[in-house]
mmCIF file of C-alpha atoms in Angstrom:
data_model
loop_
_atom_site.group_PDB
_atom_site.id
_atom_site.type_symbol
_atom_site.label_atom_id
_atom_site.label_comp_id
_atom_site.label_asym_id
_atom_site.label_seq_id
_atom_site.Cartn_x
_atom_site.Cartn_y
_atom_site.Cartn_z
ATOM 1 C CA GLU A 1 0.000 0.000 0.000
ATOM 2 C CA LEU A 2 1.331 3.380 -0.990
ATOM 3 C CA LYS A 3 1.902 5.764 1.883
ATOM 4 C CA VAL A 4 2.523 9.459 1.422
ATOM 5 C CA GLU A 5 3.766 11.423 4.381
ATOM 6 C CA GLN A 6 4.224 15.136 4.674
ATOM 7 C CA ASN A 7 6.055 17.082 7.279
ATOM 8 C CA PRO A 8 5.587 19.248 9.025
ATOM 9 C CA LEU A 9 1.831 18.993 9.398
ATOM 10 C CA PHE A 10 1.646 22.552 10.622
ATOM 11 C CA LEU A 11 4.002 25.411 9.974
ATOM 12 C CA SER A 12 3.834 28.884 11.377
ATOM 13 C CA MET A 13 6.396 31.261 9.957
ATOM 14 C CA GLN A 14 7.193 34.912 9.763
ATOM 15 C CA GLU A 15 6.953 36.880 6.584
ATOM 16 C CA GLY A 16 10.244 37.061 4.772
ATOM 17 C CA LYS A 17 11.510 33.722 6.036
ATOM 18 C CA ASN A 18 12.349 30.622 4.043
ATOM 19 C CA TYR A 19 11.159 27.125 4.738
ATOM 20 C CA THR A 20 10.771 23.697 3.161
ATOM 21 C CA ILE A 21 7.916 21.215 3.253
ATOM 22 C CA TYR A 22 8.813 17.574 2.740
ATOM 23 C CA CYS A 23 6.846 14.813 1.066
ATOM 24 C CA ASN A 24 8.016 11.224 1.400
ATOM 25 C CA TYR A 25 6.369 8.283 -0.306
ATOM 26 C CA SER A 26 6.772 4.567 0.051
ATOM 27 C CA THR A 27 6.591 3.130 -3.474
ATOM 28 C CA THR A 28 8.397 3.899 -6.700
ATOM 29 C CA SER A 29 6.760 6.622 -8.743
ATOM 30 C CA ASP A 30 8.020 9.408 -10.962
ATOM 31 C CA ARG A 31 4.872 11.490 -11.008
ATOM 32 C CA LEU A 32 4.164 13.792 -8.140
ATOM 33 C CA TYR A 33 1.829 16.737 -7.750
ATOM 34 C CA TRP A 34 1.507 19.649 -5.380
ATOM 35 C CA TYR A 35 -1.843 21.229 -4.617
ATOM 36 C CA ARG A 36 -2.898 24.216 -2.609
ATOM 37 C CA GLN A 37 -6.130 24.468 -0.622
ATOM 38 C CA ASP A 38 -7.412 27.684 0.924
ATOM 39 C CA PRO A 39 -9.808 27.347 3.881
ATOM 40 C CA GLY A 40 -13.235 26.248 2.729
ATOM 41 C CA LYS A 41 -12.094 26.024 -0.874
ATOM 42 C CA SER A 42 -11.201 23.356 -3.367
ATOM 43 C CA LEU A 43 -7.762 22.073 -4.296
ATOM 44 C CA GLU A 44 -5.797 24.007 -6.866
ATOM 45 C CA SER A 45 -2.967 22.451 -8.834
ATOM 46 C CA LEU A 46 0.411 24.066 -8.236
ATOM 47 C CA PHE A 47 3.076 21.832 -9.734
ATOM 48 C CA VAL A 48 3.376 18.663 -11.760
ATOM 49 C CA LEU A 49 6.707 16.838 -11.428
ATOM 50 C CA LEU A 50 7.218 14.071 -13.949
ATOM 51 C CA SER A 51 10.768 12.847 -13.661
ATOM 52 C CA ASN A 52 13.686 12.418 -11.324
ATOM 53 C CA GLY A 53 15.376 15.742 -10.752
ATOM 54 C CA ALA A 54 12.406 17.755 -11.966
ATOM 55 C CA VAL A 55 12.260 21.265 -10.577
ATOM 56 C CA LYS A 56 9.419 23.707 -11.042
ATOM 57 C CA GLN A 57 9.134 27.269 -9.768
ATOM 58 C CA GLU A 58 6.284 29.696 -9.530
ATOM 59 C CA GLY A 59 6.823 32.926 -7.699
ATOM 60 C CA ARG A 60 8.046 32.202 -4.182
ATOM 61 C CA LEU A 61 7.419 28.471 -4.430
ATOM 62 C CA MET A 62 9.760 25.899 -5.851
ATOM 63 C CA ALA A 63 9.098 22.157 -6.004
ATOM 64 C CA SER A 64 11.553 19.377 -6.706
ATOM 65 C CA LEU A 65 11.453 15.617 -7.051
ATOM 66 C CA ASP A 66 14.032 12.964 -6.159
ATOM 67 C CA THR A 67 12.551 9.647 -7.215
ATOM 68 C CA LYS A 68 15.458 7.638 -5.893
ATOM 69 C CA ALA A 69 14.971 9.017 -2.408
ATOM 70 C CA ARG A 70 11.185 8.988 -2.913
ATOM 71 C CA LEU A 71 11.138 12.568 -1.765
ATOM 72 C CA SER A 72 9.681 15.805 -2.989
ATOM 73 C CA THR A 73 10.200 19.201 -1.457
ATOM 74 C CA LEU A 74 8.247 22.423 -1.661
ATOM 75 C CA HIS A 75 10.487 25.354 -0.825
ATOM 76 C CA ILE A 76 9.084 28.687 0.200
ATOM 77 C CA THR A 77 11.255 31.738 -0.305
ATOM 78 C CA ALA A 78 10.631 35.000 1.547
ATOM 79 C CA ALA A 79 7.149 33.996 2.632
ATOM 80 C CA VAL A 80 4.252 36.412 2.377
ATOM 81 C CA HIS A 81 0.844 36.260 4.035
ATOM 82 C CA ASP A 82 -0.877 35.292 0.773
ATOM 83 C CA LEU A 83 0.894 31.949 0.868
ATOM 84 C CA SER A 84 -1.064 30.938 3.956
ATOM 85 C CA ALA A 85 -2.960 27.774 2.966
ATOM 86 C CA THR A 86 -2.780 24.014 3.228
ATOM 87 C CA TYR A 87 -0.405 22.322 0.807
ATOM 88 C CA PHE A 88 -0.827 18.738 -0.315
ATOM 89 C CA CYS A 89 1.483 16.497 -2.218
ATOM 90 C CA ALA A 90 0.039 13.590 -4.177
ATOM 91 C CA VAL A 91 1.744 10.614 -5.765
ATOM 92 C CA ASP A 92 0.458 9.031 -8.954
ATOM 93 C CA MET A 93 0.489 5.247 -9.013
ATOM 94 C CA GLY A 94 -1.603 4.830 -12.126
ATOM 95 C CA ALA A 95 -0.389 3.321 -15.347
ATOM 96 C CA TYR A 96 1.240 5.636 -17.834
ATOM 97 C CA ASN A 97 -1.097 7.213 -20.312
ATOM 98 C CA ALA A 98 -4.028 6.218 -18.157
ATOM 99 C CA GLY A 99 -6.123 8.054 -15.674
ATOM 100 C CA ASN A 100 -4.218 9.450 -12.762
ATOM 101 C CA MET A 101 -4.483 7.551 -9.489
ATOM 102 C CA LEU A 102 -3.438 9.986 -6.829
ATOM 103 C CA THR A 103 -2.723 9.198 -3.212
ATOM 104 C CA PHE A 104 -2.530 12.336 -1.118
ATOM 105 C CA GLY A 105 -0.355 13.217 1.820
ATOM 106 C CA GLY A 106 -1.933 14.520 4.987
ATOM 107 C CA GLY A 107 -1.290 18.138 4.091
ATOM 108 C CA THR A 108 0.824 20.894 5.595
ATOM 109 C CA ARG A 109 -1.047 23.822 7.002
ATOM 110 C CA LEU A 110 1.037 26.936 6.496
ATOM 111 C CA MET A 111 0.414 30.162 8.369
ATOM 112 C CA VAL A 112 2.518 33.173 7.490
ATOM 113 C CA LYS A 113 2.475 35.885 10.100
ATOM 114 C CA PRO A 114 3.291 39.541 9.469
ATOM 115 C CA ASP B 1 -14.919 25.651 -19.553
ATOM 116 C CA ALA B 2 -16.924 25.763 -16.323
ATOM 117 C CA GLY B 3 -14.726 23.244 -14.592
ATOM 118 C CA VAL B 4 -15.995 20.399 -12.431
ATOM 119 C CA ILE B 5 -19.384 21.332 -11.032
ATOM 120 C CA GLN B 6 -20.696 19.914 -7.788
ATOM 121 C CA SER B 7 -24.024 20.389 -6.097
ATOM 122 C CA PRO B 8 -25.156 21.189 -3.553
ATOM 123 C CA ARG B 9 -22.361 23.267 -1.986
ATOM 124 C CA HIS B 10 -23.711 22.639 1.486
ATOM 125 C CA GLU B 11 -26.066 19.983 2.777
ATOM 126 C CA VAL B 12 -27.391 19.604 6.280
ATOM 127 C CA THR B 13 -29.485 16.547 6.948
ATOM 128 C CA GLU B 14 -30.746 14.491 9.809
ATOM 129 C CA MET B 15 -29.349 11.124 10.683
ATOM 130 C CA GLY B 16 -31.084 8.370 8.791
ATOM 131 C CA GLN B 17 -31.981 10.477 5.791
ATOM 132 C CA GLU B 18 -30.824 9.792 2.267
ATOM 133 C CA VAL B 19 -28.295 12.199 0.811
ATOM 134 C CA THR B 20 -27.379 12.555 -2.859
ATOM 135 C CA LEU B 21 -24.361 14.491 -4.028
ATOM 136 C CA ARG B 22 -23.967 15.420 -7.677
ATOM 137 C CA CYS B 23 -21.055 16.029 -9.991
ATOM 138 C CA LYS B 24 -20.623 17.174 -13.573
ATOM 139 C CA PRO B 25 -17.086 16.524 -14.844
ATOM 140 C CA ILE B 26 -15.263 18.601 -17.411
ATOM 141 C CA SER B 27 -16.431 17.788 -20.910
ATOM 142 C CA GLY B 28 -14.072 15.337 -22.569
ATOM 143 C CA HIS B 29 -12.659 13.972 -19.329
ATOM 144 C CA ASP B 30 -13.006 10.218 -19.135
ATOM 145 C CA TYR B 31 -12.027 9.669 -15.501
ATOM 146 C CA LEU B 32 -14.096 10.744 -12.516
ATOM 147 C CA PHE B 33 -13.109 10.446 -8.868
ATOM 148 C CA TRP B 34 -14.967 10.896 -5.607
ATOM 149 C CA TYR B 35 -12.931 11.899 -2.548
ATOM 150 C CA ARG B 36 -13.897 12.551 1.037
ATOM 151 C CA GLN B 37 -11.989 15.010 3.198
ATOM 152 C CA THR B 38 -12.037 15.045 6.987
ATOM 153 C CA MET B 39 -9.680 16.439 9.570
ATOM 154 C CA MET B 40 -8.991 13.003 10.985
ATOM 155 C CA ARG B 41 -8.448 11.035 7.787
ATOM 156 C CA GLY B 42 -7.464 13.658 5.246
ATOM 157 C CA LEU B 43 -8.334 13.057 1.602
ATOM 158 C CA GLU B 44 -9.619 9.563 0.912
ATOM 159 C CA LEU B 45 -10.428 8.166 -2.502
ATOM 160 C CA LEU B 46 -13.868 6.590 -2.359
ATOM 161 C CA ILE B 47 -14.428 5.420 -5.920
ATOM 162 C CA TYR B 48 -13.412 6.210 -9.452
ATOM 163 C CA PHE B 49 -14.922 5.706 -12.888
ATOM 164 C CA ASN B 50 -13.434 5.337 -16.339
ATOM 165 C CA ASN B 51 -15.753 5.932 -19.269
ATOM 166 C CA ASN B 52 -18.699 5.792 -16.874
ATOM 167 C CA VAL B 53 -17.724 2.368 -15.524
ATOM 168 C CA PRO B 54 -16.776 1.982 -11.848
ATOM 169 C CA ILE B 55 -13.195 0.730 -11.708
ATOM 170 C CA ASP B 56 -12.305 0.712 -8.038
ATOM 171 C CA ASP B 57 -14.748 1.183 -5.188
ATOM 172 C CA SER B 58 -12.549 -0.247 -2.469
ATOM 173 C CA GLY B 59 -12.531 3.090 -0.682
ATOM 174 C CA MET B 60 -16.281 3.194 -0.216
ATOM 175 C CA PRO B 61 -16.621 2.921 3.538
ATOM 176 C CA GLU B 62 -19.658 0.656 3.683
ATOM 177 C CA ASP B 63 -22.787 -0.447 1.914
ATOM 178 C CA ARG B 64 -24.576 2.737 2.869
ATOM 179 C CA PHE B 65 -22.516 4.462 0.178
ATOM 180 C CA SER B 66 -23.193 4.021 -3.507
ATOM 181 C CA ALA B 67 -22.080 5.863 -6.631
ATOM 182 C CA LYS B 68 -23.290 5.908 -10.191
ATOM 183 C CA MET B 69 -22.294 7.483 -13.441
ATOM 184 C CA PRO B 70 -25.171 7.057 -15.884
ATOM 185 C CA ASN B 71 -23.470 9.122 -18.593
ATOM 186 C CA ALA B 72 -20.262 10.992 -19.308
ATOM 187 C CA SER B 73 -21.536 14.248 -17.880
ATOM 188 C CA PHE B 74 -23.075 13.230 -14.589
ATOM 189 C CA SER B 75 -22.284 11.255 -11.462
ATOM 190 C CA THR B 76 -23.954 10.837 -8.091
ATOM 191 C CA LEU B 77 -22.763 9.729 -4.689
ATOM 192 C CA LYS B 78 -25.544 8.540 -2.445
ATOM 193 C CA ILE B 79 -25.518 7.845 1.280
ATOM 194 C CA GLN B 80 -28.479 5.941 2.673
ATOM 195 C CA PRO B 81 -29.012 6.073 5.597
ATOM 196 C CA SER B 82 -26.726 8.906 6.583
ATOM 197 C CA GLU B 83 -24.926 8.999 9.922
ATOM 198 C CA PRO B 84 -23.163 11.813 11.801
ATOM 199 C CA ARG B 85 -19.771 10.259 11.059
ATOM 200 C CA ASP B 86 -20.408 10.830 7.365
ATOM 201 C CA SER B 87 -20.041 14.562 7.940
ATOM 202 C CA ALA B 88 -17.198 15.690 5.695
ATOM 203 C CA VAL B 89 -16.412 17.580 2.531
ATOM 204 C CA TYR B 90 -16.930 15.443 -0.549
ATOM 205 C CA PHE B 91 -14.945 16.352 -3.644
ATOM 206 C CA CYS B 92 -15.427 15.223 -7.176
ATOM 207 C CA ALA B 93 -12.500 15.418 -9.586
ATOM 208 C CA SER B 94 -12.036 14.568 -13.226
ATOM 209 C CA SER B 95 -9.139 13.939 -15.554
ATOM 210 C CA ARG B 96 -8.451 12.824 -19.078
ATOM 211 C CA GLN B 97 -6.320 9.943 -20.221
ATOM 212 C CA GLY B 98 -2.888 11.255 -21.132
ATOM 213 C CA ASN B 99 -3.208 14.359 -18.994
ATOM 214 C CA TYR B 100 -1.577 14.820 -15.647
ATOM 215 C CA GLY B 101 -3.355 15.527 -12.398
ATOM 216 C CA TYR B 102 -6.955 16.201 -11.583
ATOM 217 C CA THR B 103 -9.302 19.128 -11.713
ATOM 218 C CA PHE B 104 -11.310 19.283 -8.531
ATOM 219 C CA GLY B 105 -14.803 20.546 -8.039
ATOM 220 C CA SER B 106 -15.634 23.015 -5.319
ATOM 221 C CA GLY B 107 -16.836 20.285 -2.986
ATOM 222 C CA THR B 108 -19.993 19.565 -1.017
ATOM 223 C CA ARG B 109 -19.854 20.145 2.713
ATOM 224 C CA LEU B 110 -22.126 17.559 4.295
ATOM 225 C CA THR B 111 -23.299 17.843 7.879
ATOM 226 C CA VAL B 112 -25.366 15.034 9.349
ATOM 227 C CA VAL B 113 -27.008 15.923 12.657
#
């Protein structure tokens, strides 16, 4: 059974600081996704990582994937309040060129304080 | 594209009542997923369909839950009878073969009292 673990589960940080969220998974996969969820809202796709060593950046967020270590990271640079949300990683165990079968981590709730 | 459309947005019902949640996937998407989100258990996959056919329902918690997809543009998740422990946010998501990731609907917040 695939297990996806995120840490930390909760992160309170000051504006302007840097931090990293970690996503570990238990079975080989080279497709990993990051989603953002604002309180009371749906999940919004942030990044799609499709190979070992993949790195994607959008604004103050950067995601990377190390398939050998079964680890993905979401790095936050110079955090701002607008980044406050819950972040989920999800690992795809589906067959290639088929429907995605995502298993989600437990989420990391990020609060950025002024 | 209107995205994945779920209804209702909120549902409050009494224990023992039947509840039906609805989902319209994105046109052209051939996979549809139902997830449940709670604080205790996070996001759980309940069931998914491919081309309107249920493929894996191993996440459906018990026989009180059932899901159908009568056509490519509509799916329902039914709980009968409902119980307080069913209170959660239920998300529908869709995807297309060859694409990566899901598009989620806005969710239905279900409260069973």
